[in-house]
PDB file of C-alpha atoms in Angstrom:
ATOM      1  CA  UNK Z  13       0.000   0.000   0.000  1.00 65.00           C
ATOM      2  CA  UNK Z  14       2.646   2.206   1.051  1.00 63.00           C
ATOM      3  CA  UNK Z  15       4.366   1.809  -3.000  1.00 70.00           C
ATOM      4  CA  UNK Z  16       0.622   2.850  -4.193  1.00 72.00           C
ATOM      5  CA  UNK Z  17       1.828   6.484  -2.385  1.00 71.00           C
ATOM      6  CA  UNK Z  18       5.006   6.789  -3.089  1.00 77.00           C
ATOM      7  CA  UNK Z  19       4.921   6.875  -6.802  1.00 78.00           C
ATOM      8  CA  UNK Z  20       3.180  10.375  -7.968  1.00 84.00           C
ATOM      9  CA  UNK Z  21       1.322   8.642 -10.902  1.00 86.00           C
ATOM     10  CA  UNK Z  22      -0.452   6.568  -9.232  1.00 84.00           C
ATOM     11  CA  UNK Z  23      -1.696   9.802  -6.716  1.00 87.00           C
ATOM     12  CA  UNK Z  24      -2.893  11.365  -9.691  1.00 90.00           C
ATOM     13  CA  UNK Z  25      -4.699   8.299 -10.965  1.00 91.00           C
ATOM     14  CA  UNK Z  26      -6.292   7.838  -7.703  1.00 91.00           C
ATOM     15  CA  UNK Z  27      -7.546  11.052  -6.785  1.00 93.00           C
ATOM     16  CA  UNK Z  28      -9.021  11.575 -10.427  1.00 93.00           C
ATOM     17  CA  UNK Z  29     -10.648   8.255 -10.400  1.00 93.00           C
ATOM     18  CA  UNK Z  30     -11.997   9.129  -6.830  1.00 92.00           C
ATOM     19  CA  UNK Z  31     -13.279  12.421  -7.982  1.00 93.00           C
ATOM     20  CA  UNK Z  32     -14.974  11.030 -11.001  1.00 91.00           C
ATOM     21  CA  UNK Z  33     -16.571   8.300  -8.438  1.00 89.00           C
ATOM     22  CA  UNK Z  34     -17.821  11.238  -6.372  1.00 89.00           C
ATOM     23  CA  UNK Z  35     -19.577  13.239  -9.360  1.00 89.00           C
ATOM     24  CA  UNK Z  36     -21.046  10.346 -10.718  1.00 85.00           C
ATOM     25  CA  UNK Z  37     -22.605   9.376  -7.276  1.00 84.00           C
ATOM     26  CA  UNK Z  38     -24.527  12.647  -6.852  1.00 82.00           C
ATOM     27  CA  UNK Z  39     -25.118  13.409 -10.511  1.00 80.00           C
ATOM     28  CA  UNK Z  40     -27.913  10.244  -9.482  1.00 75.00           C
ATOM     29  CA  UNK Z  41     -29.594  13.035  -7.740  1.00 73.00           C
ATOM     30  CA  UNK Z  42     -29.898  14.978 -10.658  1.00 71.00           C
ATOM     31  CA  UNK Z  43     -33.843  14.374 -11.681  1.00 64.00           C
ATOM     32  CA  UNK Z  44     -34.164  12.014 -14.816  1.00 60.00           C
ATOM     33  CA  UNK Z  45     -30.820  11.373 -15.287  1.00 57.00           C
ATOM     34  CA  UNK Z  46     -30.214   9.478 -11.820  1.00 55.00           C
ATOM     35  CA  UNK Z  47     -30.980   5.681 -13.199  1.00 56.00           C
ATOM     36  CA  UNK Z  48     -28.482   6.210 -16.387  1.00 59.00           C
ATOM     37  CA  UNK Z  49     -25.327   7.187 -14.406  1.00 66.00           C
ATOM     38  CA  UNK Z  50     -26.254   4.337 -11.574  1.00 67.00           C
ATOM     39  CA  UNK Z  51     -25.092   2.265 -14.291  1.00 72.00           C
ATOM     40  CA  UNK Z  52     -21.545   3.600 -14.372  1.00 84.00           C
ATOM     41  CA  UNK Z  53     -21.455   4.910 -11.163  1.00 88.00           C
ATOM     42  CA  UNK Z  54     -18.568   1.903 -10.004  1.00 92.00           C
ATOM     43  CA  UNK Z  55     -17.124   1.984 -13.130  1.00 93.00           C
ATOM     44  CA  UNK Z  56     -13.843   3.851 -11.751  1.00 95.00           C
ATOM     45  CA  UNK Z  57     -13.703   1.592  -8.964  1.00 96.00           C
ATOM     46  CA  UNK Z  58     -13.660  -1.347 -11.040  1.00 96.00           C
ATOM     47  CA  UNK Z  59     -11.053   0.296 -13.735  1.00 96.00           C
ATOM     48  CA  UNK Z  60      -8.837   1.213 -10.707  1.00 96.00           C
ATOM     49  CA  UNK Z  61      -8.895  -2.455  -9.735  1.00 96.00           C
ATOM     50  CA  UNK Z  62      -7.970  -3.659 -13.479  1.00 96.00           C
ATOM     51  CA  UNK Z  63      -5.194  -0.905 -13.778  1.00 94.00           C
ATOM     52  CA  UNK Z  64      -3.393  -0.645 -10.587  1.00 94.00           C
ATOM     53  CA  UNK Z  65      -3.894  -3.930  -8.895  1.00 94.00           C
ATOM     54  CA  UNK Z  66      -6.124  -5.162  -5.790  1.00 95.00           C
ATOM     55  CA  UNK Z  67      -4.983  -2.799  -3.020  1.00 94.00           C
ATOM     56  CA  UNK Z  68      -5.824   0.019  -5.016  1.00 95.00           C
ATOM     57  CA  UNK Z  69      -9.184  -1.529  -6.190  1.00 95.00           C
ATOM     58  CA  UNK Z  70      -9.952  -2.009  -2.403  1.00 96.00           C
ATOM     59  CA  UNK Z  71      -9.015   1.706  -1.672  1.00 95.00           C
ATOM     60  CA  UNK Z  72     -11.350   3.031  -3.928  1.00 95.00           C
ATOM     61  CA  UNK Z  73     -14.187   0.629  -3.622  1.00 96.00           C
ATOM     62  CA  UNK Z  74     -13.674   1.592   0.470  1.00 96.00           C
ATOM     63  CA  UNK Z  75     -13.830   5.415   0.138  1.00 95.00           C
ATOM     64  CA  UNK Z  76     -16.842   5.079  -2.261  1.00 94.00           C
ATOM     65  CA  UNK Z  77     -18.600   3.260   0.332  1.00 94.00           C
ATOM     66  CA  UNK Z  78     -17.490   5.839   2.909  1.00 95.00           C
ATOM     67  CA  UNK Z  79     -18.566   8.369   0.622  1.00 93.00           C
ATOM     68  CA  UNK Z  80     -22.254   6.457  -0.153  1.00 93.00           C
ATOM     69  CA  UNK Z  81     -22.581   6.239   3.547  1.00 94.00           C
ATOM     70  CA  UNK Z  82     -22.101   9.744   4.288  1.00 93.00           C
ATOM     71  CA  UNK Z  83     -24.404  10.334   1.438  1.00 91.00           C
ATOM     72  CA  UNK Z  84     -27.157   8.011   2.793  1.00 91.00           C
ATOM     73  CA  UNK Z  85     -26.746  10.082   6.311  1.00 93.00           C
ATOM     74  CA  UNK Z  86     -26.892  13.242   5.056  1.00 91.00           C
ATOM     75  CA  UNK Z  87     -29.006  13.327   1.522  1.00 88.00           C
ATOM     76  CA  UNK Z  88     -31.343  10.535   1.917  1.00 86.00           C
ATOM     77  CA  UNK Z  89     -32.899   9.999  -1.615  1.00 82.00           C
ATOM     78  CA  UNK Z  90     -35.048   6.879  -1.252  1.00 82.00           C
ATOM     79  CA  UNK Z  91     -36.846   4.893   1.445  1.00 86.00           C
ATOM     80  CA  UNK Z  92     -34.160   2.527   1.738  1.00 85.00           C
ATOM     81  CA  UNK Z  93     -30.998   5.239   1.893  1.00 89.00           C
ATOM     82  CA  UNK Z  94     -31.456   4.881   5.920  1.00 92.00           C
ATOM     83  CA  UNK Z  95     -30.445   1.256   5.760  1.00 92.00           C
ATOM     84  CA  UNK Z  96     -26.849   1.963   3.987  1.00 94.00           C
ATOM     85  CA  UNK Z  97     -26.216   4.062   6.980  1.00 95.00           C
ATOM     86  CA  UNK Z  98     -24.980   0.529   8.438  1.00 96.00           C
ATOM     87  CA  UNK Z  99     -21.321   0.140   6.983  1.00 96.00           C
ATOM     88  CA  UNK Z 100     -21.692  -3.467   6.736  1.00 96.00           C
ATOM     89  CA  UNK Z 101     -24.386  -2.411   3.638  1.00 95.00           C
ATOM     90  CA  UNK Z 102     -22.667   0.476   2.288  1.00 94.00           C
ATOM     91  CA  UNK Z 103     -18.491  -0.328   2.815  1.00 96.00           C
ATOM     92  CA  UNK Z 104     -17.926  -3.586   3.309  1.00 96.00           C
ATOM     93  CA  UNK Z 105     -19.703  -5.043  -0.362  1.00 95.00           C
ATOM     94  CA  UNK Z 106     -18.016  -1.874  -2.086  1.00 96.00           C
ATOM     95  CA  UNK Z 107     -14.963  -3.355  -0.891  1.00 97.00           C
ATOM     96  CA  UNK Z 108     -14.504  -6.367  -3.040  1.00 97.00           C
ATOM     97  CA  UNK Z 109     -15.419  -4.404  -6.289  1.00 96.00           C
ATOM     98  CA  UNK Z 110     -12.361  -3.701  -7.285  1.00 96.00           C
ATOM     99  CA  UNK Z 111     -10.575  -6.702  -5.892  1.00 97.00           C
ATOM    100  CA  UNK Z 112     -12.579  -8.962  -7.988  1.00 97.00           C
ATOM    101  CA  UNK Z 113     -11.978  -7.337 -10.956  1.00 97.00           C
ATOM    102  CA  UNK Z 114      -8.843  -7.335 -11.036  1.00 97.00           C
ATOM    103  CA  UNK Z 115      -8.030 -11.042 -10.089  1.00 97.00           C
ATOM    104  CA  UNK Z 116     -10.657 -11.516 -12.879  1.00 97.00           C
ATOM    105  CA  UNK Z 117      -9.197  -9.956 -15.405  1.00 97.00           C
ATOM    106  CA  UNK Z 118      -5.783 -11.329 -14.640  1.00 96.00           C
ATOM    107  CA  UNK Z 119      -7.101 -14.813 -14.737  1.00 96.00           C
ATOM    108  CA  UNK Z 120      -8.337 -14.576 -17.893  1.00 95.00           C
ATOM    109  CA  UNK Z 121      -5.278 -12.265 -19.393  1.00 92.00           C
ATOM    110  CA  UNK Z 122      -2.542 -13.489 -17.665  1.00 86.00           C
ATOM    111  CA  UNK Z 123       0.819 -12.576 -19.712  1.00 81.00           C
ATOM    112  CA  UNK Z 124      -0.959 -12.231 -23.042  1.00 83.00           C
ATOM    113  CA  UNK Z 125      -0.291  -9.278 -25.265  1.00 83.00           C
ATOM    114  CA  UNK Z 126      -3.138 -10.000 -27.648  1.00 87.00           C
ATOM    115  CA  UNK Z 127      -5.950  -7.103 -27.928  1.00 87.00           C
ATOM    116  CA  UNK Z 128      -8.427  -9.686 -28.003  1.00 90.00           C
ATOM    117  CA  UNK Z 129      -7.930 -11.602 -24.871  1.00 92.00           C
ATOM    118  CA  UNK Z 130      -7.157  -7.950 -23.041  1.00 93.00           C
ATOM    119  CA  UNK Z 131     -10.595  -6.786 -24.288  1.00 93.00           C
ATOM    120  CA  UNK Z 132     -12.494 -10.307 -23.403  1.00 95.00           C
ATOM    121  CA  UNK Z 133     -10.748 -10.177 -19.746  1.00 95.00           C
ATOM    122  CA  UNK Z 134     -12.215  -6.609 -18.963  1.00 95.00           C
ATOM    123  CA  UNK Z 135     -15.249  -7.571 -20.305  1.00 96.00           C
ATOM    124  CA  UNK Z 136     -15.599 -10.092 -18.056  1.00 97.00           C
ATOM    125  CA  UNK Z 137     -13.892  -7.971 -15.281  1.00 97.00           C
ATOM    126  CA  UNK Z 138     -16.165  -5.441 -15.275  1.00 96.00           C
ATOM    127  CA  UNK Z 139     -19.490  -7.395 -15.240  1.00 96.00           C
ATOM    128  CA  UNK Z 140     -18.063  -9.059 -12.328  1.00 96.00           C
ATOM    129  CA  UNK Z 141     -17.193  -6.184 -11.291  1.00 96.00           C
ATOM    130  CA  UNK Z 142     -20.607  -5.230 -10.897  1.00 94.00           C
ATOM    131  CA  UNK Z 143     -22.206  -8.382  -9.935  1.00 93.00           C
ATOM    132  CA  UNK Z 144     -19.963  -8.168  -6.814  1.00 95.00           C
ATOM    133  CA  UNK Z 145     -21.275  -4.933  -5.973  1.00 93.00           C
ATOM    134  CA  UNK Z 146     -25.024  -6.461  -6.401  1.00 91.00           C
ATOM    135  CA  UNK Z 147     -24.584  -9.809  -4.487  1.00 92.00           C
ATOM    136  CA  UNK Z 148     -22.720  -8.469  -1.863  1.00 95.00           C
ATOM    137  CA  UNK Z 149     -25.187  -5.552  -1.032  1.00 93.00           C
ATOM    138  CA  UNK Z 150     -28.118  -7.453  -1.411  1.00 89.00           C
ATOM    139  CA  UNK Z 151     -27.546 -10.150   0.658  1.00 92.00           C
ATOM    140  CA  UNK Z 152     -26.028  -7.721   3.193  1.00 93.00           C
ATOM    141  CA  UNK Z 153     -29.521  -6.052   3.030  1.00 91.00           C
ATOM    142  CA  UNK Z 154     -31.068  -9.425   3.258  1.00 89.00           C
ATOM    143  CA  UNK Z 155     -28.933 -10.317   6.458  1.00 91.00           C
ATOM    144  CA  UNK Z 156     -29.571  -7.706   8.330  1.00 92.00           C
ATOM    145  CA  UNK Z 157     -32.784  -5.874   6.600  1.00 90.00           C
ATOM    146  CA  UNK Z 158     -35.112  -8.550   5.098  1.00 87.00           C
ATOM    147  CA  UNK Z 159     -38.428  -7.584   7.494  1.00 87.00           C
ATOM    148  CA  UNK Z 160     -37.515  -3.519   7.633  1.00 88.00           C
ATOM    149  CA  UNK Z 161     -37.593  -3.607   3.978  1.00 86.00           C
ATOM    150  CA  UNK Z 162     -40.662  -6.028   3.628  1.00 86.00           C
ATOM    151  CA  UNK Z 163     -42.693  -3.256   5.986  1.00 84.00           C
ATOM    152  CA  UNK Z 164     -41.069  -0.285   4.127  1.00 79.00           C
ATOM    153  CA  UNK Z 165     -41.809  -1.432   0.524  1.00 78.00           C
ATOM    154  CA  UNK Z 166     -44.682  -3.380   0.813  1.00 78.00           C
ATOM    155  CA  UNK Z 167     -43.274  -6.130  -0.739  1.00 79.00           C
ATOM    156  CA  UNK Z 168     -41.464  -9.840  -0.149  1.00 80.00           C
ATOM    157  CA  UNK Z 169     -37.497  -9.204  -0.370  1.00 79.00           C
ATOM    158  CA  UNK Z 170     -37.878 -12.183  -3.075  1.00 80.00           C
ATOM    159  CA  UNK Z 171     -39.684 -10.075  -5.052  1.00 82.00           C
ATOM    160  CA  UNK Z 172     -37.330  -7.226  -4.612  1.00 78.00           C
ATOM    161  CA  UNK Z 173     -34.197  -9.015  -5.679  1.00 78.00           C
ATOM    162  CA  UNK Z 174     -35.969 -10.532  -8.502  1.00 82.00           C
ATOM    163  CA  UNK Z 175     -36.796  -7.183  -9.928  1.00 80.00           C
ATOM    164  CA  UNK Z 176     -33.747  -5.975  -9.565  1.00 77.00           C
ATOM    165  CA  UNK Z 177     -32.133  -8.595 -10.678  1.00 76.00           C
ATOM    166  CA  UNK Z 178     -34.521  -8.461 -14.033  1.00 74.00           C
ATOM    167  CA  UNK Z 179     -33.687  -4.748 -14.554  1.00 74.00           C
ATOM    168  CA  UNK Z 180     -30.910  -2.808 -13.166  1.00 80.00           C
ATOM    169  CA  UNK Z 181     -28.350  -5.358 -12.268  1.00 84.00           C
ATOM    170  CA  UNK Z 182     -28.387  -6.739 -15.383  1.00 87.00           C
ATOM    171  CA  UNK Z 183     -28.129  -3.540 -17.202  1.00 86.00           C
ATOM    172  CA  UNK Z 184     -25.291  -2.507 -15.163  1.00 87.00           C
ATOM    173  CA  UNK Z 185     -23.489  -5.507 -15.667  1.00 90.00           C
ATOM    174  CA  UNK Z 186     -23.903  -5.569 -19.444  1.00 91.00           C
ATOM    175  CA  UNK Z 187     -22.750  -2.054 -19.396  1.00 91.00           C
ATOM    176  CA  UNK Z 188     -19.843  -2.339 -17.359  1.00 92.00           C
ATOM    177  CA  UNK Z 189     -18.798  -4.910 -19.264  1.00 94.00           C
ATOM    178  CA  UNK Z 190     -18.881  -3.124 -22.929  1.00 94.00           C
ATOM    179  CA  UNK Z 191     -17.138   0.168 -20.911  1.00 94.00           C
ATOM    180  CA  UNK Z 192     -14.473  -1.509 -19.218  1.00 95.00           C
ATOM    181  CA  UNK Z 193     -13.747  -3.554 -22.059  1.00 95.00           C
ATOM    182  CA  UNK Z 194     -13.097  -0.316 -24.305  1.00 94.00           C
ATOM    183  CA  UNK Z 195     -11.824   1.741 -21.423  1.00 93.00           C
ATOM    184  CA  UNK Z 196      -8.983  -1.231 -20.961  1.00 94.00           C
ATOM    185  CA  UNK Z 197      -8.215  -2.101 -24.396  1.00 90.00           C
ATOM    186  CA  UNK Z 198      -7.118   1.904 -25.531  1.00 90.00           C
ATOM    187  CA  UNK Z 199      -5.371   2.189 -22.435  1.00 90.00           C
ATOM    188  CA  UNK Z 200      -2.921  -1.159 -22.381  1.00 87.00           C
ATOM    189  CA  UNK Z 201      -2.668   0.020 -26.361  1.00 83.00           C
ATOM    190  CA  UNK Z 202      -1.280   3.418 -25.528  1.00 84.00           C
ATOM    191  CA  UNK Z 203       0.343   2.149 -22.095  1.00 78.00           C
ATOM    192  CA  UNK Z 204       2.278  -0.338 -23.628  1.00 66.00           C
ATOM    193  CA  UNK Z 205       6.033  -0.392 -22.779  1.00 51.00           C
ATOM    194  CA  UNK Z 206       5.435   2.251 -20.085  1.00 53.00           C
ATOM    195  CA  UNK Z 207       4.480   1.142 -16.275  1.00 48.00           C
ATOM    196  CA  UNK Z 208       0.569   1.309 -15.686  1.00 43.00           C
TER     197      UNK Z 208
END
């Protein structure tokens, strides 16, 4: 963690990634345009995974999850926002965002050079990315939430996670996976023979 500081680049990479997380998270407050940038909204988490290895992924996932905590505390923008006040729901599943994508994608890319195989892995990588972030907050919400929601929504948790399951998380996977496929490809392409 400590080489993550040290080396200037990887400041600069960190703290633009971060900001971009932060403006996407409250641009969903912006009215009509909230459920669009959802979708992308852990796309620089995942990316910082990919790029500069697990510890960083877990960084960023962590102070996004800090940051959608302090959000939930202070701009409450849905019936359930008061429930991600618990860190277990809001930090802990952002956590492993990151991390997964990255051991992901180098599973799958391993020492290969070829465009291809780079593009396939960060495909792959980033809908992982963002089925981590889904499991993991659902069933956090599920451990410690099921009833609370059930009497706040109206309706079975079942039927909760199967709608979201039919609608946003797949959208969010299929787009994080056509992003972060493009996003990685151009930069190993333009990267290559320098240090990432």
């Amino acid at each position: 963690m400590k080489d993550l500081f040290k080396n200037p680049r990887n400041l600069t990479f960190l703290g633009v990634m971060f900001g971009l997380s932060v403006v996407l998270l409250f641009a969903t407050m912006i009215p009509g345009f909230g459920a669009s940038i959802a979708v992308v909204m852990f796309l620089p988490t995942i990316l910082t995974g990919i790029i500069k290895g697990p510890k960083a992924g877990w960084l960023m996932g962590t102070a996004m999850g800090i940051v959608i905590m302090i959000r939930a505390m202070t701009m409450p923008m849905s019936i359930l926002d008061p429930l991600f006040i618990n860190p277990l729901v809001s930090v802990v599943p952002r956590m492993f965002i990151g991390v997964v994508a990255y051991w992901v994608y180098a599973l799958i890319v391993r020492d290969s050079k070829s465009t291809g195989r780079i593009a396939t892995a960060g495909a792959v990588a980033g809908a992982m990315g963002m089925i981590t972030n889904t499991v993991l907050v659902m069933s956090a919400l599920y451990l410690f939430y099921a009833e609370k929601i059930t009497e706040l929504m109206g309706i079975g948790f079942k039927v909760l996670l199967i709608g979201i399951i039919s609608s946003s998380a797949i959208i969010e996977a299929v787009t994080a996976a056509i992003l972060t496929s493009a996003i990685i490809a151009i930069y190993k392409k333009t990267s290559r023979g320098q240090n990432a």
